[in-house]
Structures are given as C-alpha cells and as structure tokens.
Amino acid sequence: MDERSAAVHMLQNLRLQHRYIVLMDRGYESFNLFEHGNRLPDCNYVVRLRTKDKGAIREISALPDQECDLEMTFNITNSAKQKKLHPEYHKINAPNRRYKDKYSPKYRTAHWDFESFCPVHCRIVKLKINDPQSGSTKWEVLATNLSSNDFPLSEMKKLYHLRWDIESSFRKLKYDLGAVCFHSKKPTFQEIELYSQLIMFNVVNRIISLCRVADAHRKWPHEIDFKEAANIVHRYYTTSMKDDPKQMIEEIEAYHHPVRKGRKYPRPLRFQGSVSLNYRIS
C-alpha cells in the first residue's frame, strides 16, 4: 500500500555489520526517507528523482541542462505557521500524530517522523545519458549521501546502473512466471500466489546457475532461456521426471539465446485490459 513507509521499515530493521548502499527508483523520492537514510548508521542511499512532472522538487526542476554535482539543503516543516513565515520552506502535509487513529487504515497520507522544522542535507547529482538509437540527450538526477570523493560522477552512473538487474528480474517474474495476473480474488490467496511465484523464481535461478553453455566458436555469449527453464522445472516437479535431475539440467542447457550488450528497444505502450478468470496466465 505504501512503498516509502515499507522502505523506511526495512532500513530500520537491517542488521548489517558494515556500510551498505540502497538503490531506489523514482517511486521512493521522499524527504522523510532521505532523513532516515542520513540518520541511520552505516546507511547510504541512491534515489532517482523526478525532473519534469508536477511531483518534482522545485530545486531539482530548476537545475541547468548540464552535468553537476551539488550539496543541497532542503528546509522541511510540517507547520503551516512556519510555511507562512518562510515561503521557501518545503511543507510536508503529514497529519498530527494524535489524529492518526481517526483515519482509515487504507487512507494514505504523507509521512514525517522528525522535528517540526528540520534541514535535510543530501548530494544532488545530475547525469547526462545519450540515447544510442535516436541520438537525443536525456538527464537523470540522483539524490545520495555518498561522498563525492569516493563516488564521482562516473562512478555514480555505474552504481545506479546496477539497479537494472531488479527490472529484468521483475520482467521474468511478471511475464515468464505469470505473476502479472492472479487466479484468486481474495487478497490472502493472492498473497499465497505471489509467494509461490517468488519461490519458483528463486528455484529456477538456482537451477540455471548449475547449467553450463559453451561459448566457443560463437560471435556472442549465450545464456539460458529463463522461460523455457521455468517450463522444464515446472514439468520436473509435476511428473515422474523427479527421479532424474541430470536429465532436467541437460534439457535446460539445450535452450539458450545470445546476449547482445547495448541493444535497446522502445517500450511498447499498450492499453492493459482486464483478463477473464478462465483465461489468466497459469
């Protein structure tokens, strides 16, 4: 229901013995999350920011069209009086804590867990990204508390690119394993379906890690086809094939495709209609 609050809860419950970096997309842009990351010990964050739409921070939308690396401070308040006295402050429309119990559990509000007035410090990095297909220039803005000495602009590009593996994993989970649709109507049963898809995703990836594909005499390196591997693993668990796991691995190794780095296709924007219960992906 609330990804930002869930992210704060996860950060507060991390028990690591070393410094760590959390990479987050534009849906997690929040001053409350930034301040939690600043105050938690050993926590470093890199959050992609919105730059053009109405939800963008006004200081970010006013940045020039050039690469820059700035230390910025945002004055945050949840007091209407402070906002009236200082129009340049950012006001968080978070309800007073003593009135929170009157709201429905499904009612979403902004969150602010700190003082009535608080300066939020973070480093703002604006990066230039060239589209190899059209040749146009795009800009991405990141908010972080990493040091510019340890992570200059070139390293920030590489660091945020590591998050792309999450997107490819979600694509496999949604379309290759069929988690884009649910068979159940009740939320409890839908949660069971989602956990089963996550378990299947981990099982298939674990089995793929045991497979080997020879790249000799090939122009491009090859990798195992995830969708075919998922179908074979599903058949392995539902038939008498269980007695011969070696046969399953050999069959998976026969399905592979080349990996061509740098290829990019435009995202096809199509209307997403409803799916009948009788024809949903199984």
GROMACS .gro file of C-alpha atoms in nm:
model
  282
    1MET     CA    1   0.000   0.000   0.000
    2ASP     CA    2   0.282   0.244   0.087
    3GLU     CA    3   0.623   0.166  -0.065
    4ARG     CA    4   0.802   0.457   0.106
    5SER     CA    5   0.692   0.354   0.455
    6ALA     CA    6   0.782  -0.007   0.375
    7ALA     CA    7   1.130   0.106   0.265
    8VAL     CA    8   1.180   0.301   0.590
    9HIS     CA    9   1.067  -0.004   0.790
   10MET     CA   10   1.312  -0.229   0.604
   11LEU     CA   11   1.602   0.013   0.656
   12GLN     CA   12   1.529   0.039   1.028
   13ASN     CA   13   1.531  -0.340   1.063
   14LEU     CA   14   1.853  -0.407   0.871
   15ARG     CA   15   2.118  -0.560   1.096
   16LEU     CA   16   2.442  -0.544   0.899
   17GLN     CA   17   2.795  -0.521   1.035
   18HIS     CA   18   2.926  -0.298   0.754
   19ARG     CA   19   2.824   0.001   0.545
   20TYR     CA   20   2.570  -0.063   0.271
   21ILE     CA   21   2.418   0.120  -0.028
   22VAL     CA   22   2.047   0.109  -0.111
   23LEU     CA   23   1.943   0.185  -0.473
   24MET     CA   24   1.588   0.314  -0.524
   25ASP     CA   25   1.381   0.434  -0.819
   26ARG     CA   26   1.163   0.747  -0.854
   27GLY     CA   27   0.874   0.598  -0.657
   28TYR     CA   28   1.076   0.631  -0.335
   29GLU     CA   29   1.152   1.003  -0.362
   30SER     CA   30   1.073   1.135  -0.013
   31PHE     CA   31   1.231   1.383   0.229
   32ASN     CA   32   1.129   1.154   0.514
   33LEU     CA   33   1.322   0.867   0.353
   34PHE     CA   34   1.625   1.088   0.287
   35GLU     CA   35   1.643   1.196   0.652
   36HIS     CA   36   1.605   0.837   0.775
   37GLY     CA   37   1.896   0.740   0.549
   38ASN     CA   38   2.104   1.031   0.683
   39ARG     CA   39   2.044   0.938   1.048
   40LEU     CA   40   2.070   0.560   1.028
   41PRO     CA   41   2.424   0.434   1.099
   42ASP     CA   42   2.615   0.279   0.806
   43CYS     CA   43   2.331   0.361   0.563
   44ASN     CA   44   2.397   0.508   0.218
   45TYR     CA   45   2.122   0.563  -0.036
   46VAL     CA   46   2.098   0.648  -0.405
   47VAL     CA   47   1.747   0.759  -0.511
   48ARG     CA   48   1.645   0.859  -0.862
   49LEU     CA   49   1.444   1.184  -0.866
   50ARG     CA   50   1.169   1.313  -1.090
   51THR     CA   51   1.273   1.611  -1.301
   52LYS     CA   52   0.978   1.734  -1.510
   53ASP     CA   53   0.637   1.639  -1.376
   54LYS     CA   54   0.444   1.819  -1.101
   55GLY     CA   55   0.586   1.591  -0.834
   56ALA     CA   56   0.944   1.708  -0.894
   57ILE     CA   57   1.123   1.906  -0.622
   58ARG     CA   58   1.135   2.270  -0.735
   59GLU     CA   59   1.512   2.298  -0.680
   60ILE     CA   60   1.565   1.991  -0.898
   61SER     CA   61   1.345   2.113  -1.183
   62ALA     CA   62   1.542   2.442  -1.184
   63LEU     CA   63   1.882   2.277  -1.238
   64PRO     CA   64   2.059   2.373  -1.564
   65ASP     CA   65   2.091   2.130  -1.857
   66GLN     CA   66   2.444   2.026  -1.774
   67GLU     CA   67   2.609   1.768  -1.553
   68CYS     CA   68   2.652   1.893  -1.199
   69ASP     CA   69   2.735   1.767  -0.852
   70LEU     CA   70   2.592   1.981  -0.572
   71GLU     CA   71   2.548   1.965  -0.197
   72MET     CA   72   2.196   2.089  -0.124
   73THR     CA   73   1.991   2.156   0.189
   74PHE     CA   74   1.610   2.141   0.190
   75ASN     CA   75   1.429   2.311   0.478
   76ILE     CA   76   1.137   2.086   0.575
   77THR     CA   77   0.847   2.171   0.803
   78ASN     CA   78   0.504   2.032   0.879
   79SER     CA   79   0.387   2.356   1.039
   80ALA     CA   80   0.157   2.588   0.846
   81LYS     CA   81   0.285   2.880   1.056
   82GLN     CA   82   0.647   2.815   0.958
   83LYS     CA   83   0.546   2.785   0.592
   84LYS     CA   84   0.365   3.119   0.610
   85LEU     CA   85   0.669   3.290   0.763
   86HIS     CA   86   0.913   3.121   0.523
   87PRO     CA   87   0.751   3.054   0.181
   88GLU     CA   88   1.072   2.891   0.055
   89TYR     CA   89   1.034   2.601   0.300
   90HIS     CA   90   0.900   2.264   0.188
   91LYS     CA   91   0.584   2.178   0.381
   92ILE     CA   92   0.502   1.814   0.446
   93ASN     CA   93   0.126   1.764   0.473
   94ALA     CA   94   0.157   1.495   0.740
   95PRO     CA   95  -0.135   1.466   0.987
   96ASN     CA   96  -0.078   1.526   1.354
   97ARG     CA   97   0.008   1.202   1.533
   98ARG     CA   98  -0.276   1.232   1.783
   99TYR     CA   99  -0.528   1.231   1.497
  100LYS     CA  100  -0.382   0.939   1.303
  101ASP     CA  101  -0.611   0.685   1.467
  102LYS     CA  102  -0.916   0.856   1.315
  103TYR     CA  103  -0.807   0.774   0.960
  104SER     CA  104  -0.892   0.452   0.780
  105PRO     CA  105  -0.602   0.200   0.754
  106LYS     CA  106  -0.625   0.235   0.373
  107TYR     CA  107  -0.604   0.616   0.382
  108ARG     CA  108  -0.263   0.724   0.251
  109THR     CA  109  -0.101   1.038   0.387
  110ALA     CA  110   0.244   1.192   0.375
  111HIS     CA  111   0.490   1.087   0.646
  112TRP     CA  112   0.726   1.299   0.851
  113ASP     CA  113   0.888   1.132   1.154
  114PHE     CA  114   1.113   1.415   1.273
  115GLU     CA  115   1.104   1.765   1.423
  116SER     CA  116   0.858   2.033   1.316
  117PHE     CA  117   1.146   2.205   1.137
  118CYS     CA  118   1.438   2.006   1.000
  119PRO     CA  119   1.704   2.080   0.736
  120VAL     CA  120   1.760   1.776   0.514
  121HIS     CA  121   2.109   1.760   0.361
  122CYS     CA  122   2.187   1.546   0.056
  123ARG     CA  123   2.405   1.542  -0.250
  124ILE     CA  124   2.233   1.603  -0.584
  125VAL     CA  125   2.396   1.453  -0.895
  126LYS     CA  126   2.272   1.534  -1.247
  127LEU     CA  127   2.391   1.291  -1.514
  128LYS     CA  128   2.382   1.308  -1.893
  129ILE     CA  129   2.256   0.998  -2.072
  130ASN     CA  130   2.269   0.966  -2.450
  131ASP     CA  131   2.013   0.753  -2.633
  132PRO     CA  132   2.210   0.537  -2.883
  133GLN     CA  133   1.902   0.488  -3.103
  134SER     CA  134   1.780   0.845  -3.151
  135GLY     CA  135   2.093   1.035  -3.052
  136SER     CA  136   1.891   1.255  -2.815
  137THR     CA  137   2.020   1.365  -2.475
  138LYS     CA  138   1.842   1.272  -2.154
  139TRP     CA  139   1.909   1.378  -1.797
  140GLU     CA  140   1.882   1.178  -1.478
  141VAL     CA  141   1.906   1.325  -1.128
  142LEU     CA  142   2.010   1.122  -0.823
  143ALA     CA  143   1.993   1.209  -0.454
  144THR     CA  144   2.254   1.045  -0.232
  145ASN     CA  145   2.456   1.082   0.085
  146LEU     CA  146   2.766   0.921  -0.067
  147SER     CA  147   3.086   1.122  -0.069
  148SER     CA  148   3.185   1.287  -0.397
  149ASN     CA  149   3.546   1.189  -0.328
  150ASP     CA  150   3.464   0.818  -0.313
  151PHE     CA  151   3.192   0.823  -0.579
  152PRO     CA  152   3.246   1.085  -0.853
  153LEU     CA  153   3.004   1.133  -1.144
  154SER     CA  154   3.144   0.846  -1.350
  155GLU     CA  155   3.107   0.604  -1.058
  156MET     CA  156   2.752   0.721  -0.986
  157LYS     CA  157   2.647   0.621  -1.338
  158LYS     CA  158   2.786   0.270  -1.291
  159LEU     CA  159   2.639   0.243  -0.942
  160TYR     CA  160   2.282   0.327  -1.039
  161HIS     CA  161   2.304   0.103  -1.346
  162LEU     CA  162   2.336  -0.194  -1.107
  163ARG     CA  163   1.965  -0.147  -1.029
  164TRP     CA  164   1.873  -0.264  -1.380
  165ASP     CA  165   1.901  -0.627  -1.266
  166ILE     CA  166   1.595  -0.562  -1.048
  167GLU     CA  167   1.393  -0.453  -1.352
  168SER     CA  168   1.493  -0.762  -1.551
  169SER     CA  169   1.405  -0.982  -1.252
  170PHE     CA  170   1.058  -0.826  -1.227
  171ARG     CA  171   1.007  -0.882  -1.600
  172LYS     CA  172   1.082  -1.252  -1.560
  173LEU     CA  173   0.862  -1.277  -1.251
  174LYS     CA  174   0.565  -1.099  -1.412
  175TYR     CA  175   0.565  -1.242  -1.765
  176ASP     CA  176   0.774  -1.560  -1.770
  177LEU     CA  177   0.624  -1.697  -1.449
  178GLY     CA  178   0.280  -1.538  -1.491
  179ALA     CA  179   0.271  -1.322  -1.177
  180VAL     CA  180   0.114  -1.037  -1.377
  181CYS     CA  181  -0.230  -1.196  -1.318
  182PHE     CA  182  -0.386  -1.368  -1.019
  183HIS     CA  183  -0.632  -1.656  -1.020
  184SER     CA  184  -0.778  -1.565  -0.681
  185LYS     CA  185  -0.997  -1.274  -0.580
  186LYS     CA  186  -0.925  -1.269  -0.207
  187PRO     CA  187  -0.611  -1.078  -0.101
  188THR     CA  188  -0.496  -1.364   0.124
  189PHE     CA  189  -0.496  -1.613  -0.164
  190GLN     CA  190  -0.329  -1.358  -0.393
  191GLU     CA  191  -0.051  -1.324  -0.137
  192ILE     CA  192  -0.006  -1.702  -0.137
  193GLU     CA  193   0.017  -1.699  -0.517
  194LEU     CA  194   0.276  -1.422  -0.510
  195TYR     CA  195   0.494  -1.605  -0.256
  196SER     CA  196   0.473  -1.924  -0.463
  197GLN     CA  197   0.588  -1.730  -0.773
  198LEU     CA  198   0.879  -1.581  -0.576
  199ILE     CA  199   0.983  -1.926  -0.454
  200MET     CA  200   0.962  -2.062  -0.810
  201PHE     CA  201   1.170  -1.768  -0.935
  202ASN     CA  202   1.447  -1.849  -0.684
  203VAL     CA  203   1.433  -2.222  -0.761
  204VAL     CA  204   1.465  -2.167  -1.139
  205ASN     CA  205   1.754  -1.923  -1.095
  206ARG     CA  206   1.929  -2.165  -0.863
  207ILE     CA  207   1.898  -2.448  -1.117
  208ILE     CA  208   2.012  -2.220  -1.402
  209SER     CA  209   2.328  -2.144  -1.204
  210LEU     CA  210   2.413  -2.517  -1.227
  211CYS     CA  211   2.380  -2.519  -1.607
  212ARG     CA  212   2.667  -2.451  -1.845
  213VAL     CA  213   2.657  -2.320  -2.203
  214ALA     CA  214   2.968  -2.340  -2.419
  215ASP     CA  215   3.052  -2.007  -2.587
  216ALA     CA  216   3.329  -2.142  -2.809
  217HIS     CA  217   3.309  -2.056  -3.180
  218ARG     CA  218   3.017  -1.818  -3.120
  219LYS     CA  219   3.006  -1.448  -3.200
  220TRP     CA  220   2.803  -1.360  -2.890
  221PRO     CA  221   2.799  -1.512  -2.539
  222HIS     CA  222   2.489  -1.719  -2.470
  223GLU     CA  223   2.269  -1.753  -2.163
  224ILE     CA  224   1.996  -1.995  -2.058
  225ASP     CA  225   1.642  -1.902  -2.164
  226PHE     CA  226   1.459  -1.835  -1.836
  227LYS     CA  227   1.105  -1.901  -1.964
  228GLU     CA  228   1.190  -2.241  -2.113
  229ALA     CA  229   1.383  -2.328  -1.797
  230ALA     CA  230   1.077  -2.241  -1.585
  231ASN     CA  231   0.856  -2.466  -1.801
  232ILE     CA  232   1.102  -2.756  -1.769
  233VAL     CA  233   1.133  -2.713  -1.390
  234HIS     CA  234   0.754  -2.699  -1.358
  235ARG     CA  235   0.726  -3.024  -1.556
  236TYR     CA  236   1.001  -3.177  -1.343
  237TYR     CA  237   0.801  -3.122  -1.024
  238THR     CA  238   0.470  -3.240  -1.169
  239THR     CA  239   0.577  -3.561  -1.348
  240SER     CA  240   0.788  -3.867  -1.282
  241MET     CA  241   1.090  -3.676  -1.408
  242LYS     CA  242   1.187  -3.621  -1.042
  243ASP     CA  243   1.397  -3.935  -1.040
  244ASP     CA  244   1.649  -3.793  -1.290
  245PRO     CA  245   1.758  -3.431  -1.216
  246LYS     CA  246   2.051  -3.470  -1.455
  247GLN     CA  247   1.808  -3.511  -1.743
  248MET     CA  248   1.632  -3.189  -1.641
  249ILE     CA  249   1.960  -2.991  -1.642
  250GLU     CA  250   2.061  -3.132  -1.981
  251GLU     CA  251   1.724  -3.034  -2.126
  252ILE     CA  252   1.753  -2.680  -1.985
  253GLU     CA  253   2.102  -2.641  -2.133
  254ALA     CA  254   1.957  -2.701  -2.480
  255TYR     CA  255   1.756  -2.376  -2.463
  256HIS     CA  256   1.976  -2.068  -2.478
  257HIS     CA  257   1.998  -1.739  -2.669
  258PRO     CA  258   2.272  -1.484  -2.748
  259VAL     CA  259   2.336  -1.182  -2.526
  260ARG     CA  260   2.398  -0.867  -2.729
  261LYS     CA  261   2.502  -0.584  -2.498
  262GLY     CA  262   2.395  -0.231  -2.575
  263ARG     CA  263   2.072  -0.324  -2.754
  264LYS     CA  264   1.774  -0.108  -2.669
  265TYR     CA  265   1.415  -0.116  -2.786
  266PRO     CA  266   1.140   0.141  -2.729
  267ARG     CA  267   0.886   0.034  -2.470
  268PRO     CA  268   0.556  -0.060  -2.642
  269LEU     CA  269   0.278   0.133  -2.470
  270ARG     CA  270  -0.041  -0.069  -2.499
  271PHE     CA  271  -0.374  -0.049  -2.324
  272GLN     CA  272  -0.391  -0.305  -2.042
  273GLY     CA  273  -0.739  -0.452  -2.030
  274SER     CA  274  -0.895  -0.688  -1.781
  275VAL     CA  275  -0.830  -1.063  -1.807
  276SER     CA  276  -1.105  -1.318  -1.752
  277LEU     CA  277  -1.055  -1.568  -1.474
  278ASN     CA  278  -1.085  -1.855  -1.723
  279TYR     CA  279  -0.800  -1.730  -1.941
  280ARG     CA  280  -0.548  -1.597  -1.694
  281ILE     CA  281  -0.186  -1.699  -1.715
  282SER     CA  282  -0.120  -2.012  -1.511
   0.00000   0.00000   0.00000
